[in-house]
Amino acid sequence: MDLSQFMEVVAGAGGNSGPDTVVKQIDAFVSPDKDEDAHVQALNALLLGFKTAKLTLASLVENMEDYLPNPDSAIRRRSTLLLAEVLTRLPDLLLDHKAVSFLTTFFSDRLQDYHCLAEVLKGLVALLRNHHSILSANDATRVLRSVIAEVLDQSYVSAMNQAARSSLLHIFSLLLEHHRATMQATKSDFVFAYLRAMDGERDPRNLVVAFGVFPRVIHAIPEYTIFCEELFEVVSVYFPITFNPKPNDPYGITKADLVNGLRGCFGVSPLFAPYAIPFLLDKISSSVNETKIEAMATLEYCVACYSAAHVATMMDDIWKALVNEVQTSKEARVVDVALASITSISRSLASSSNSTTLAPLFAPLLVGCVRHLQSPDSKIAIASGKILQHTANASILSCNEVYKAALPKLFGQYSQEKRLAHRQSLLDTVVALIQVANHESIKGAQDTHPLNSYKEPIFNACIDVLSCTDTLSTSTKTRSTAISALQALLISSVPGQAFLEPAQHELAIRHITRATLEDAETSVRSLGLRALAEVTRSQPLFEAVIIQHTLPALYQPLRRQQSETQSDVAPMAIAQWEGEESAPGNKQDKGKWALHCITILSSNSQVCRTVLPELIRIAQSETKQNQLAPSLIVALYESIAATIHPTIPSAEVLADCANTHGPALLALLIKESSVPAQAMSDNDSTDSVNEFTFVKRVQACATFFRAITQGLAPKEAKANFVHSLVALFMRNNVDVGVAASDDSFAPFRPDAPLKQQLLILVCTDVVGSYEKDESLPHVKELVEHLLGLVHSTRQGEQQELVSTSASKCIAAIINKLPDGDAYLNEFLLTHVPRLLAITKNENTDISERSDALTTLAWVVKALTMRGSVACTPLAQEFVELLSLPPAPAEQTSLDNPSQSQVSLVSMRAANAFDVILGESDHILNAKSSSRIRILYKQKLFTQVLPSLLTGFNESNTQSKPCYLLALSNLLKHIPKSVLLTELTRIFPLVLQAMDSTNKELLLSTLSTLKMLLIDAPALSASHLPSIVPGLLRLSLYKPAFEVRIGALENVALLLALPYHNTYPHQSAILQGLKPTLDDPKRDVRRVAVRTSNQWH
């Protein structure tokens, strides 16, 4: 087209010639002698003219009349680029149909100018993208024909730069997107043109575009069938994708983008199947694992895209290739991908076929795998079993095909096989296959369940294994497999609908129950218990069978022991049954195992409601007969507690526990606590055992009552339960459902039996779990009684337990009193000063001072958690106690005689900070509905830390360990973010604490140091000259092996510090670790060897 005609046409867009400056700007952009900055400035100035309507396309072209036809190719190229840039950067530029048509003609004709090729293609892309709505079909055809004639036919593609090739690909994309019907009219010309345009492309940026356009070409132009083989050859050269993007790639192209794009090209048409599948099968045979994996993933994608009819003739080769990888590959990753591909391909075939047409597709796979199962112990047989399992897992149709081909032959071979190992392998394969039927994608209604035709032989084979006593059924693994198979059959039922017959349900559960109780192997018993629990959980219809057949069998070991004389109970030492397990198979172990099974099955609400009354009856019977072993009595009570803790059961179960079971259990303990010890036994050793078991039973009962209180709803029911129990202990109301109680139960009396006072543990857990802000009856009187228990003059471990429990109960009450409560203020003004006075009085007995200190610690914890202002001065009182001089008659608890002058009260005050900020499982936590102010730990730490540091610096040598222990106990419980802000002040004290000989201080210090090494490596590295000798010294600390292990773990953590900091200490550390390799404790030696290996 003549340039003057072009100018005349575009002038129709309106506007006059621009000012003289336009020529200067054009010249600045077009001139090849200008630098890039000048070009950019000129282009921006021209674009600004368009934006402000001072410049039009007509005036621009008019001023370019000397540049566009210039004989200098560089100037022509730059002038054409200017026109393309304007069209690209101004998508809203107003152009009419005539202007767009002539612009299209101009760019199409200029394709003949090789030097302007890239710029012209860019201009065409701008026209097709921004003005496609007014671009005619003829213009679109002209663009395609020009590109074919002037670019593709001239073989210019390979010589063009990346941007030009990208523009070329985008032209095909835009033509297809906006002028689909016009391009369809060109038929195979468009397909062949695009084939040549993308052929040989290597740049990832262009390949992303090319792979995206390729499927659209296939879908839009039916005549692509002429070039099927050529099209596939063009894209197959890119397989496999080996692109690895550079870090911080500005284009954001990933390998996954290219892989997914190429897969889309492979699977776009089923007519590619004759070319793609043989190609991929050849790649699967590659020696490069990555190529194998990519080929298998692409193969399963292609089969999913093609129909079963298009791949039917090639399924034999597909199965052979995948089976070969499963059976022969030594790379586990390749095997996993091959199995996944088998599953995916099987699912794809099943989705596009029916049961009639599917059988021939699976036949080559199934026949070969079933044949390999004839040698059950071979590796190929094991691999074939996995293949069958993954095939069956694809869909219900494929599952049916696998079952029809494999299960009848497996049953026949199993019935004829005499070798135990082979029978075991065959049964394992059967179980693996039938478990597939329980997947959600396979489960169906009873009449369509895949196992319908095979459940009878499977069931009979499993029952034979569990019931027979010959040598063929004595294998542990065989019995385990049989249990797994029965479990699979039982849970094959759909909800509310049985799969087996009712008689079969009973028979299966009876055999599993017998194996659970009587099998000699622990693994079989555990598997049986898991099977019973899973059946109970997944199928509510089996609840009645479990209750009718399993639970009576579980009660039997307990009743049998009650009917037998326990003549050997009395001389039994507590350590014999509290510590290590007894010999397998004895009566106690059977009873404990039965109780454990009962506890596990009680997660079902109906089972729990059945179990609890029976366990209570057994406990009541034991109270009368006193025939169970002590350890079994404790296990019985713990099992009762475990039925509802930590998993809270249904509201009905909790109501039963609150109204019936809880009071009955407590009544047993109250009755026993009211009987004098001499009346129960004349044997001292029996009395000691009974007292010890009583404590354990009370603790279990407390757990039971705590779970009831926390789970009860609504609040009224919980309040009634708490009030009733408090009334029982206060003796203000005897009608609380505990029928066995009598007037002799008065646990708050000073002369009350110790066993009665031990029941305060139950009261503490109940009171500690009631709702905050709820009124508690007789709160003042209750606290006074509890303080009486704290100040009791009795001595001993059990009395200390009573005192601590009473302190916890007081703390729970103080924490939950409403704000502004009168008694709260009274307690702070009256009892707290009295407790402080007792603690500081040197003439008071040390045990009484310790009890008062314990109570104060729990009260401060309660106040701190609720955010009371009173906690700060009380915490400061604990800091002052750290420097308290020892009383004349005071005995120290330190192991090192050199520190015998340390006050025991001061050490306990230091440990009190562990109580104040530590977590409690029973009370003062979120579950017990306590008042918990956010950031209360951080607040107390910031208030106490300055006093601790000042006191440490001013204290004498004897008191410094107390300050260090207090600081260490604080550091254990505060968040890391708070600790890191105080490191510069704390770290020197941590290092100094490593010189202590106190076990508690050392363990706490090592725990803190471990955290510092991880979270503050820079500061830790600067203190290595002090850290390394201290850790090596503690790795030989004889009094406690836990300290040695902690020190060695910290030595290993030093390796995380910068190498230039640790290298100077390497020789000293390796030398210091040598003695630890011969440590008398195996746990220490294990850590020492691991640490030494890491440092070498």
Short mmCIF file of N, CA, C and O in Angstrom, two decimals, residues 216-307:
data_model
loop_
_atom_site.label_atom_id
_atom_site.label_comp_id
_atom_site.label_asym_id
_atom_site.label_seq_id
_atom_site.Cartn_x
_atom_site.Cartn_y
_atom_site.Cartn_z
N ARG A 216 -5.95 -25.69 21.69
CA ARG A 216 -7.03 -24.89 21.11
C ARG A 216 -7.07 -25.06 19.59
O ARG A 216 -8.14 -25.04 18.99
N VAL A 217 -5.92 -25.19 18.98
CA VAL A 217 -5.88 -25.44 17.53
C VAL A 217 -6.54 -26.77 17.21
O VAL A 217 -7.35 -26.88 16.27
N ILE A 218 -6.22 -27.79 18.00
CA ILE A 218 -6.79 -29.12 17.76
C ILE A 218 -8.30 -29.10 17.92
O ILE A 218 -9.04 -29.69 17.12
N HIS A 219 -8.78 -28.43 18.96
CA HIS A 219 -10.23 -28.41 19.22
C HIS A 219 -10.97 -27.56 18.19
O HIS A 219 -12.14 -27.83 17.88
N ALA A 220 -10.32 -26.53 17.67
CA ALA A 220 -11.02 -25.59 16.78
C ALA A 220 -11.00 -26.03 15.32
O ALA A 220 -11.95 -25.74 14.57
N ILE A 221 -9.94 -26.69 14.87
CA ILE A 221 -9.78 -27.02 13.44
C ILE A 221 -9.88 -28.53 13.27
O ILE A 221 -8.92 -29.27 13.56
N PRO A 222 -11.01 -29.05 12.83
CA PRO A 222 -11.16 -30.51 12.69
C PRO A 222 -10.17 -31.11 11.69
O PRO A 222 -9.86 -32.31 11.77
N GLU A 223 -9.69 -30.31 10.77
CA GLU A 223 -8.81 -30.85 9.75
C GLU A 223 -7.41 -31.13 10.26
O GLU A 223 -6.52 -31.50 9.49
N TYR A 224 -7.21 -30.99 11.57
CA TYR A 224 -5.89 -31.32 12.13
C TYR A 224 -5.55 -32.79 11.91
O TYR A 224 -4.37 -33.19 11.97
N THR A 225 -6.57 -33.63 11.66
CA THR A 225 -6.34 -35.07 11.52
C THR A 225 -5.36 -35.39 10.39
O THR A 225 -4.73 -36.44 10.41
N ILE A 226 -5.23 -34.48 9.43
CA ILE A 226 -4.30 -34.72 8.33
C ILE A 226 -2.86 -34.74 8.84
O ILE A 226 -2.01 -35.45 8.32
N PHE A 227 -2.62 -33.98 9.92
CA PHE A 227 -1.25 -33.81 10.40
C PHE A 227 -1.03 -34.44 11.79
O PHE A 227 -0.18 -33.98 12.54
N CYS A 228 -1.80 -35.46 12.15
CA CYS A 228 -1.70 -36.03 13.50
C CYS A 228 -0.27 -36.43 13.85
O CYS A 228 0.26 -36.07 14.90
N GLU A 229 0.34 -37.18 13.00
CA GLU A 229 1.68 -37.67 13.30
C GLU A 229 2.67 -36.51 13.38
O GLU A 229 3.52 -36.46 14.29
N GLU A 230 2.56 -35.55 12.43
CA GLU A 230 3.47 -34.41 12.44
C GLU A 230 3.28 -33.55 13.68
O GLU A 230 4.25 -33.08 14.29
N LEU A 231 2.02 -33.34 14.05
CA LEU A 231 1.75 -32.55 15.26
C LEU A 231 2.34 -33.21 16.50
O LEU A 231 2.93 -32.53 17.36
N PHE A 232 2.17 -34.54 16.61
CA PHE A 232 2.72 -35.20 17.77
C PHE A 232 4.25 -35.15 17.78
O PHE A 232 4.87 -34.99 18.82
N GLU A 233 4.85 -35.29 16.61
CA GLU A 233 6.30 -35.23 16.55
C GLU A 233 6.83 -33.87 16.97
O GLU A 233 7.88 -33.76 17.61
N VAL A 234 6.08 -32.82 16.65
CA VAL A 234 6.51 -31.47 17.03
C VAL A 234 6.57 -31.31 18.54
O VAL A 234 7.51 -30.74 19.10
N VAL A 235 5.56 -31.84 19.25
CA VAL A 235 5.52 -31.66 20.71
C VAL A 235 6.30 -32.73 21.45
O VAL A 235 6.78 -32.51 22.56
N SER A 236 6.47 -33.91 20.86
CA SER A 236 7.14 -35.01 21.57
C SER A 236 8.62 -34.74 21.78
O SER A 236 9.23 -35.34 22.68
N VAL A 237 9.21 -33.86 20.98
CA VAL A 237 10.64 -33.60 21.13
C VAL A 237 10.95 -32.91 22.46
O VAL A 237 12.09 -32.90 22.90
N TYR A 238 9.92 -32.33 23.08
CA TYR A 238 10.14 -31.64 24.35
C TYR A 238 10.07 -32.57 25.55
O TYR A 238 10.30 -32.12 26.68
N PHE A 239 9.76 -33.83 25.34
CA PHE A 239 9.62 -34.77 26.46
C PHE A 239 10.94 -35.50 26.69
O PHE A 239 11.55 -35.98 25.74
N PRO A 240 11.39 -35.61 27.95
CA PRO A 240 10.80 -35.02 29.16
C PRO A 240 11.29 -33.60 29.37
O PRO A 240 12.36 -33.22 28.90
N ILE A 241 10.53 -32.82 30.08
CA ILE A 241 10.91 -31.44 30.39
C ILE A 241 12.06 -31.47 31.41
O ILE A 241 11.96 -32.10 32.47
N THR A 242 13.14 -30.81 31.08
CA THR A 242 14.31 -30.77 31.98
C THR A 242 14.60 -29.36 32.46
O THR A 242 15.68 -29.09 32.96
N PHE A 243 13.64 -28.47 32.29
CA PHE A 243 13.85 -27.06 32.64
C PHE A 243 13.94 -26.88 34.16
O PHE A 243 13.11 -27.39 34.91
N ASN A 244 14.95 -26.17 34.61
CA ASN A 244 15.11 -25.81 36.02
C ASN A 244 15.27 -24.30 36.11
O ASN A 244 16.31 -23.75 35.73
N PRO A 245 14.25 -23.60 36.55
CA PRO A 245 14.32 -22.13 36.58
C PRO A 245 15.39 -21.64 37.55
O PRO A 245 15.67 -22.28 38.56
N LYS A 246 15.94 -20.51 37.22
CA LYS A 246 16.92 -19.89 38.11
C LYS A 246 16.22 -19.26 39.30
O LYS A 246 15.05 -18.90 39.23
N PRO A 247 16.93 -19.14 40.41
CA PRO A 247 16.31 -18.46 41.57
C PRO A 247 15.91 -17.03 41.20
O PRO A 247 16.60 -16.35 40.46
N ASN A 248 14.80 -16.61 41.75
CA ASN A 248 14.28 -15.26 41.51
C ASN A 248 14.07 -14.99 40.01
O ASN A 248 14.36 -13.90 39.51
N ASP A 249 13.57 -16.00 39.31
CA ASP A 249 13.28 -15.85 37.89
C ASP A 249 12.22 -14.77 37.70
O ASP A 249 11.10 -14.90 38.24
N PRO A 250 12.52 -13.68 36.96
CA PRO A 250 11.53 -12.59 36.85
C PRO A 250 10.28 -12.99 36.09
O PRO A 250 9.24 -12.33 36.21
N TYR A 251 10.36 -14.03 35.29
CA TYR A 251 9.21 -14.43 34.47
C TYR A 251 8.27 -15.39 35.22
O TYR A 251 7.14 -15.61 34.78
N GLY A 252 8.74 -15.97 36.29
CA GLY A 252 7.89 -16.85 37.11
C GLY A 252 7.48 -18.14 36.44
O GLY A 252 6.47 -18.73 36.81
N ILE A 253 8.25 -18.57 35.46
CA ILE A 253 7.93 -19.83 34.78
C ILE A 253 8.52 -20.99 35.57
O ILE A 253 9.69 -20.98 35.95
N THR A 254 7.71 -21.99 35.85
CA THR A 254 8.16 -23.15 36.61
C THR A 254 8.18 -24.39 35.73
O THR A 254 7.57 -24.41 34.64
N LYS A 255 8.85 -25.39 36.22
CA LYS A 255 8.87 -26.66 35.49
C LYS A 255 7.47 -27.25 35.39
O LYS A 255 7.10 -27.85 34.38
N ALA A 256 6.70 -27.08 36.46
CA ALA A 256 5.33 -27.62 36.46
C ALA A 256 4.49 -26.98 35.36
O ALA A 256 3.64 -27.66 34.75
N ASP A 257 4.70 -25.69 35.08
CA ASP A 257 3.95 -25.04 34.00
C ASP A 257 4.21 -25.72 32.66
O ASP A 257 3.29 -25.99 31.89
N LEU A 258 5.48 -26.01 32.40
CA LEU A 258 5.83 -26.64 31.14
C LEU A 258 5.37 -28.10 31.09
O LEU A 258 4.88 -28.57 30.05
N VAL A 259 5.53 -28.81 32.22
CA VAL A 259 5.12 -30.22 32.25
C VAL A 259 3.62 -30.34 32.02
O VAL A 259 3.16 -31.16 31.21
N ASN A 260 2.84 -29.53 32.72
CA ASN A 260 1.39 -29.59 32.55
C ASN A 260 0.96 -29.17 31.15
O ASN A 260 0.02 -29.73 30.57
N GLY A 261 1.65 -28.16 30.60
CA GLY A 261 1.32 -27.75 29.24
C GLY A 261 1.61 -28.83 28.22
O GLY A 261 0.81 -29.08 27.31
N LEU A 262 2.75 -29.51 28.38
CA LEU A 262 3.10 -30.59 27.44
C LEU A 262 2.14 -31.76 27.57
O LEU A 262 1.76 -32.38 26.57
N ARG A 263 1.75 -32.08 28.80
CA ARG A 263 0.77 -33.17 28.99
C ARG A 263 -0.55 -32.82 28.30
O ARG A 263 -1.21 -33.69 27.72
N GLY A 264 -0.94 -31.55 28.38
CA GLY A 264 -2.16 -31.15 27.70
C GLY A 264 -2.07 -31.35 26.20
O GLY A 264 -3.07 -31.70 25.56
N CYS A 265 -0.88 -31.17 25.63
CA CYS A 265 -0.69 -31.41 24.20
C CYS A 265 -0.75 -32.90 23.88
O CYS A 265 -1.34 -33.31 22.87
N PHE A 266 -0.16 -33.73 24.73
CA PHE A 266 -0.17 -35.18 24.50
C PHE A 266 -1.59 -35.74 24.55
O PHE A 266 -1.94 -36.64 23.77
N GLY A 267 -2.39 -35.25 25.46
CA GLY A 267 -3.71 -35.85 25.67
C GLY A 267 -4.84 -35.12 25.00
O GLY A 267 -6.01 -35.43 25.26
N VAL A 268 -4.54 -34.18 24.12
CA VAL A 268 -5.59 -33.34 23.56
C VAL A 268 -6.53 -34.10 22.64
O VAL A 268 -7.70 -33.75 22.52
N SER A 269 -6.04 -35.14 21.99
CA SER A 269 -6.90 -35.86 21.03
C SER A 269 -6.65 -37.37 21.15
O SER A 269 -5.50 -37.81 21.23
N PRO A 270 -7.71 -38.18 21.14
CA PRO A 270 -7.51 -39.63 21.17
C PRO A 270 -6.82 -40.15 19.92
O PRO A 270 -6.29 -41.27 19.93
N LEU A 271 -6.79 -39.33 18.85
CA LEU A 271 -6.10 -39.77 17.63
C LEU A 271 -4.58 -39.76 17.81
O LEU A 271 -3.86 -40.29 16.97
N PHE A 272 -4.12 -39.15 18.90
CA PHE A 272 -2.68 -39.18 19.20
C PHE A 272 -2.28 -40.49 19.88
O PHE A 272 -1.08 -40.74 20.05
N ALA A 273 -3.26 -41.30 20.30
CA ALA A 273 -2.96 -42.51 21.05
C ALA A 273 -1.97 -43.43 20.34
O ALA A 273 -1.02 -43.94 20.96
N PRO A 274 -2.13 -43.71 19.03
CA PRO A 274 -1.17 -44.62 18.38
C PRO A 274 0.26 -44.10 18.38
O PRO A 274 1.19 -44.88 18.18
N TYR A 275 0.44 -42.81 18.58
CA TYR A 275 1.78 -42.25 18.59
C TYR A 275 2.27 -42.00 20.02
O TYR A 275 3.44 -42.26 20.35
N ALA A 276 1.38 -41.52 20.89
CA ALA A 276 1.79 -41.13 22.24
C ALA A 276 2.09 -42.34 23.11
O ALA A 276 3.09 -42.35 23.84
N ILE A 277 1.23 -43.35 23.08
CA ILE A 277 1.41 -44.47 24.00
C ILE A 277 2.68 -45.25 23.70
O ILE A 277 3.47 -45.52 24.63
N PRO A 278 2.97 -45.64 22.44
CA PRO A 278 4.27 -46.30 22.20
C PRO A 278 5.46 -45.42 22.58
O PRO A 278 6.47 -45.91 23.09
N PHE A 279 5.33 -44.13 22.33
CA PHE A 279 6.40 -43.21 22.69
C PHE A 279 6.64 -43.22 24.20
O PHE A 279 7.79 -43.31 24.67
N LEU A 280 5.58 -43.14 24.99
CA LEU A 280 5.71 -43.11 26.45
C LEU A 280 6.19 -44.44 26.99
O LEU A 280 6.96 -44.50 27.96
N LEU A 281 5.72 -45.55 26.41
CA LEU A 281 6.19 -46.86 26.85
C LEU A 281 7.69 -47.01 26.62
O LEU A 281 8.40 -47.62 27.42
N ASP A 282 8.16 -46.44 25.53
CA ASP A 282 9.60 -46.48 25.28
C ASP A 282 10.35 -45.65 26.33
O ASP A 282 11.42 -46.05 26.78
N LYS A 283 9.78 -44.52 26.72
CA LYS A 283 10.42 -43.69 27.74
C LYS A 283 10.40 -44.37 29.11
O LYS A 283 11.30 -44.16 29.93
N ILE A 284 9.38 -45.18 29.37
CA ILE A 284 9.32 -45.89 30.66
C ILE A 284 10.47 -46.87 30.79
O ILE A 284 10.96 -47.14 31.89
N SER A 285 10.94 -47.38 29.68
CA SER A 285 12.06 -48.31 29.71
C SER A 285 13.40 -47.62 29.84
O SER A 285 14.45 -48.27 29.81
N SER A 286 13.39 -46.29 30.00
CA SER A 286 14.64 -45.53 30.14
C SER A 286 15.37 -45.94 31.41
O SER A 286 14.78 -46.42 32.38
N SER A 287 16.66 -45.71 31.42
CA SER A 287 17.47 -46.00 32.60
C SER A 287 17.50 -44.84 33.58
O SER A 287 18.06 -44.95 34.67
N VAL A 288 16.90 -43.72 33.21
CA VAL A 288 16.85 -42.53 34.07
C VAL A 288 15.53 -42.53 34.84
O VAL A 288 14.45 -42.52 34.22
N ASN A 289 15.61 -42.55 36.15
CA ASN A 289 14.40 -42.66 36.97
C ASN A 289 13.45 -41.49 36.77
O ASN A 289 12.23 -41.65 36.76
N GLU A 290 13.99 -40.28 36.65
CA GLU A 290 13.13 -39.13 36.46
C GLU A 290 12.32 -39.24 35.17
O GLU A 290 11.15 -38.86 35.12
N THR A 291 12.96 -39.76 34.12
CA THR A 291 12.25 -39.95 32.86
C THR A 291 11.15 -41.00 33.02
O THR A 291 10.03 -40.84 32.50
N LYS A 292 11.46 -42.10 33.73
CA LYS A 292 10.46 -43.14 33.98
C LYS A 292 9.23 -42.54 34.68
O LYS A 292 8.08 -42.77 34.28
N ILE A 293 9.50 -41.80 35.74
CA ILE A 293 8.41 -41.26 36.55
C ILE A 293 7.55 -40.30 35.74
O ILE A 293 6.31 -40.35 35.77
N GLU A 294 8.20 -39.43 34.97
CA GLU A 294 7.46 -38.47 34.16
C GLU A 294 6.65 -39.18 33.07
O GLU A 294 5.51 -38.80 32.77
N ALA A 295 7.24 -40.22 32.50
CA ALA A 295 6.54 -40.97 31.45
C ALA A 295 5.31 -41.66 32.01
O ALA A 295 4.23 -41.68 31.37
N MET A 296 5.42 -42.26 33.19
CA MET A 296 4.27 -42.95 33.78
C MET A 296 3.17 -41.96 34.15
O MET A 296 1.98 -42.22 33.96
N ALA A 297 3.56 -40.80 34.70
CA ALA A 297 2.56 -39.78 35.05
C ALA A 297 1.84 -39.28 33.79
O ALA A 297 0.62 -39.07 33.80
N THR A 298 2.60 -39.07 32.71
CA THR A 298 1.98 -38.61 31.46
C THR A 298 1.11 -39.70 30.84
O THR A 298 0.06 -39.41 30.27
N LEU A 299 1.54 -40.95 30.98
CA LEU A 299 0.76 -42.06 30.43
C LEU A 299 -0.61 -42.14 31.10
O LEU A 299 -1.64 -42.30 30.42
N GLU A 300 -0.64 -42.05 32.42
CA GLU A 300 -1.94 -42.14 33.09
C GLU A 300 -2.81 -40.93 32.74
O GLU A 300 -4.03 -41.05 32.63
N TYR A 301 -2.19 -39.77 32.50
CA TYR A 301 -2.96 -38.60 32.06
C TYR A 301 -3.56 -38.84 30.68
O TYR A 301 -4.73 -38.53 30.43
N CYS A 302 -2.76 -39.39 29.79
CA CYS A 302 -3.24 -39.61 28.42
C CYS A 302 -4.36 -40.65 28.38
O CYS A 302 -5.36 -40.47 27.68
N VAL A 303 -4.21 -41.75 29.13
CA VAL A 303 -5.26 -42.76 29.15
C VAL A 303 -6.56 -42.17 29.70
O VAL A 303 -7.65 -42.51 29.24
N ALA A 304 -6.43 -41.26 30.67
CA ALA A 304 -7.63 -40.61 31.20
C ALA A 304 -8.29 -39.72 30.16
O ALA A 304 -9.52 -39.56 30.16
N CYS A 305 -7.48 -39.15 29.26
CA CYS A 305 -8.04 -38.27 28.22
C CYS A 305 -8.60 -39.06 27.04
O CYS A 305 -9.62 -38.69 26.46
N TYR A 306 -7.91 -40.14 26.66
CA TYR A 306 -8.39 -40.96 25.55
C TYR A 306 -9.52 -41.86 26.05
O TYR A 306 -9.61 -42.17 27.23
N SER A 307 -10.34 -42.33 25.19
CA SER A 307 -11.38 -43.29 25.57
C SER A 307 -10.80 -44.69 25.59
O SER A 307 -9.74 -44.97 25.02
#
